[in-house]
């Protein structure tokens, strides 16, 4: 097999000159409209639903409700003191247990 005598550096240099010398293509409004029409044909990409985005949506829906409730609870805990809040919570839990036992035995 006979080589042409052109080395890789000469070939690279010739290709570089040809690339630099060409004029940039004109992009008109028709091309942009055709591109956007193709993008619209593709439509949205629908992946399978994941857990985290669904969970995040639920959390952000509950934030406006839970934030004021948490602030009210903190206000009462600070005002009443932690010991009385613990006693109030314990009496509330005991009241629920008694009500459950009464319902279970139909007393």
mmCIF file of C-alpha atoms in Angstrom, residues 7-101:
data_model
loop_
_atom_site.group_PDB
_atom_site.id
_atom_site.type_symbol
_atom_site.label_atom_id
_atom_site.label_comp_id
_atom_site.label_asym_id
_atom_site.label_seq_id
_atom_site.Cartn_x
_atom_site.Cartn_y
_atom_site.Cartn_z
ATOM 1 C CA UNK A 7 1.293 13.621 7.298
ATOM 2 C CA UNK A 8 -1.367 13.953 9.977
ATOM 3 C CA UNK A 9 -0.192 17.478 10.818
ATOM 4 C CA UNK A 10 -0.546 18.674 7.235
ATOM 5 C CA UNK A 11 -3.973 17.076 6.942
ATOM 6 C CA UNK A 12 -5.122 18.604 10.239
ATOM 7 C CA UNK A 13 -3.843 22.017 9.149
ATOM 8 C CA UNK A 14 -5.663 21.763 5.787
ATOM 9 C CA UNK A 15 -8.923 20.730 7.456
ATOM 10 C CA UNK A 16 -8.592 23.537 9.994
ATOM 11 C CA UNK A 17 -8.135 26.125 7.229
ATOM 12 C CA UNK A 18 -11.163 24.777 5.358
ATOM 13 C CA UNK A 19 -13.319 24.907 8.499
ATOM 14 C CA UNK A 20 -12.253 28.444 9.429
ATOM 15 C CA UNK A 21 -12.713 29.668 5.871
ATOM 16 C CA UNK A 22 -16.320 28.619 5.427
ATOM 17 C CA UNK A 23 -19.120 31.086 6.056
ATOM 18 C CA UNK A 24 -21.521 30.542 8.951
ATOM 19 C CA UNK A 25 -24.970 29.349 7.895
ATOM 20 C CA UNK A 26 -27.803 31.856 7.891
ATOM 21 C CA UNK A 27 -30.513 31.039 10.367
ATOM 22 C CA UNK A 28 -33.806 32.671 9.522
ATOM 23 C CA UNK A 29 -37.247 32.878 11.054
ATOM 24 C CA UNK A 30 -38.480 29.945 8.985
ATOM 25 C CA UNK A 31 -35.852 27.667 10.514
ATOM 26 C CA UNK A 32 -36.778 28.800 14.048
ATOM 27 C CA UNK A 33 -40.496 28.254 13.402
ATOM 28 C CA UNK A 34 -39.840 24.763 12.027
ATOM 29 C CA UNK A 35 -37.702 23.924 15.052
ATOM 30 C CA UNK A 36 -40.362 25.079 17.501
ATOM 31 C CA UNK A 37 -43.022 23.090 15.606
ATOM 32 C CA UNK A 38 -40.896 19.950 15.999
ATOM 33 C CA UNK A 39 -40.431 20.654 19.697
ATOM 34 C CA UNK A 40 -44.195 21.008 20.116
ATOM 35 C CA UNK A 41 -44.718 17.700 18.293
ATOM 36 C CA UNK A 42 -42.441 15.944 20.765
ATOM 37 C CA UNK A 43 -44.520 17.168 23.712
ATOM 38 C CA UNK A 44 -43.625 16.930 27.372
ATOM 39 C CA UNK A 45 -41.403 14.157 28.619
ATOM 40 C CA UNK A 46 -43.417 11.906 30.899
ATOM 41 C CA UNK A 47 -41.326 9.851 33.246
ATOM 42 C CA UNK A 48 -42.656 7.439 35.784
ATOM 43 C CA UNK A 49 -43.775 9.151 38.985
ATOM 44 C CA UNK A 50 -41.314 9.062 41.818
ATOM 45 C CA UNK A 51 -41.955 9.122 45.551
ATOM 46 C CA UNK A 52 -40.039 12.278 46.442
ATOM 47 C CA UNK A 53 -41.855 14.783 44.174
ATOM 48 C CA UNK A 54 -45.222 13.445 45.329
ATOM 49 C CA UNK A 55 -44.149 13.656 48.969
ATOM 50 C CA UNK A 56 -42.798 17.161 48.430
ATOM 51 C CA UNK A 57 -46.118 18.287 46.939
ATOM 52 C CA UNK A 58 -47.989 16.984 50.011
ATOM 53 C CA UNK A 59 -45.549 18.664 52.399
ATOM 54 C CA UNK A 60 -45.861 22.048 50.687
ATOM 55 C CA UNK A 61 -49.649 21.816 50.778
ATOM 56 C CA UNK A 62 -49.577 21.200 54.532
ATOM 57 C CA UNK A 63 -47.034 23.918 55.406
ATOM 58 C CA UNK A 64 -49.568 26.796 55.574
ATOM 59 C CA UNK A 65 -51.655 24.787 58.031
ATOM 60 C CA UNK A 66 -48.963 23.251 60.200
ATOM 61 C CA UNK A 67 -46.855 26.383 60.672
ATOM 62 C CA UNK A 68 -49.507 28.404 62.559
ATOM 63 C CA UNK A 69 -50.461 25.339 64.598
ATOM 64 C CA UNK A 70 -46.825 24.779 65.571
ATOM 65 C CA UNK A 71 -46.412 28.448 66.503
ATOM 66 C CA UNK A 72 -49.562 28.363 68.657
ATOM 67 C CA UNK A 73 -48.364 25.204 70.389
ATOM 68 C CA UNK A 74 -44.937 26.733 71.053
ATOM 69 C CA UNK A 75 -46.592 29.870 72.430
ATOM 70 C CA UNK A 76 -48.688 27.848 74.886
ATOM 71 C CA UNK A 77 -45.719 25.701 75.893
ATOM 72 C CA UNK A 78 -43.650 28.778 76.660
ATOM 73 C CA UNK A 79 -46.496 30.489 78.498
ATOM 74 C CA UNK A 80 -47.602 27.494 80.578
ATOM 75 C CA UNK A 81 -44.199 25.918 81.069
ATOM 76 C CA UNK A 82 -42.970 22.526 79.963
ATOM 77 C CA UNK A 83 -44.027 20.631 83.138
ATOM 78 C CA UNK A 84 -47.673 21.687 82.891
ATOM 79 C CA UNK A 85 -47.693 20.907 79.168
ATOM 80 C CA UNK A 86 -46.420 17.421 79.923
ATOM 81 C CA UNK A 87 -49.106 16.984 82.597
ATOM 82 C CA UNK A 88 -51.791 18.251 80.212
ATOM 83 C CA UNK A 89 -50.629 15.883 77.501
ATOM 84 C CA UNK A 90 -50.514 12.944 79.913
ATOM 85 C CA UNK A 91 -54.042 13.648 81.171
ATOM 86 C CA UNK A 92 -55.265 13.938 77.572
ATOM 87 C CA UNK A 93 -53.705 10.554 76.694
ATOM 88 C CA UNK A 94 -55.145 8.958 79.838
ATOM 89 C CA UNK A 95 -58.565 10.367 78.976
ATOM 90 C CA UNK A 96 -58.360 8.786 75.526
ATOM 91 C CA UNK A 97 -57.362 5.434 77.004
ATOM 92 C CA UNK A 98 -60.256 5.506 79.465
ATOM 93 C CA UNK A 99 -62.716 6.388 76.688
ATOM 94 C CA UNK A 100 -61.387 3.515 74.540
ATOM 95 C CA UNK A 101 -61.744 1.025 77.408
#
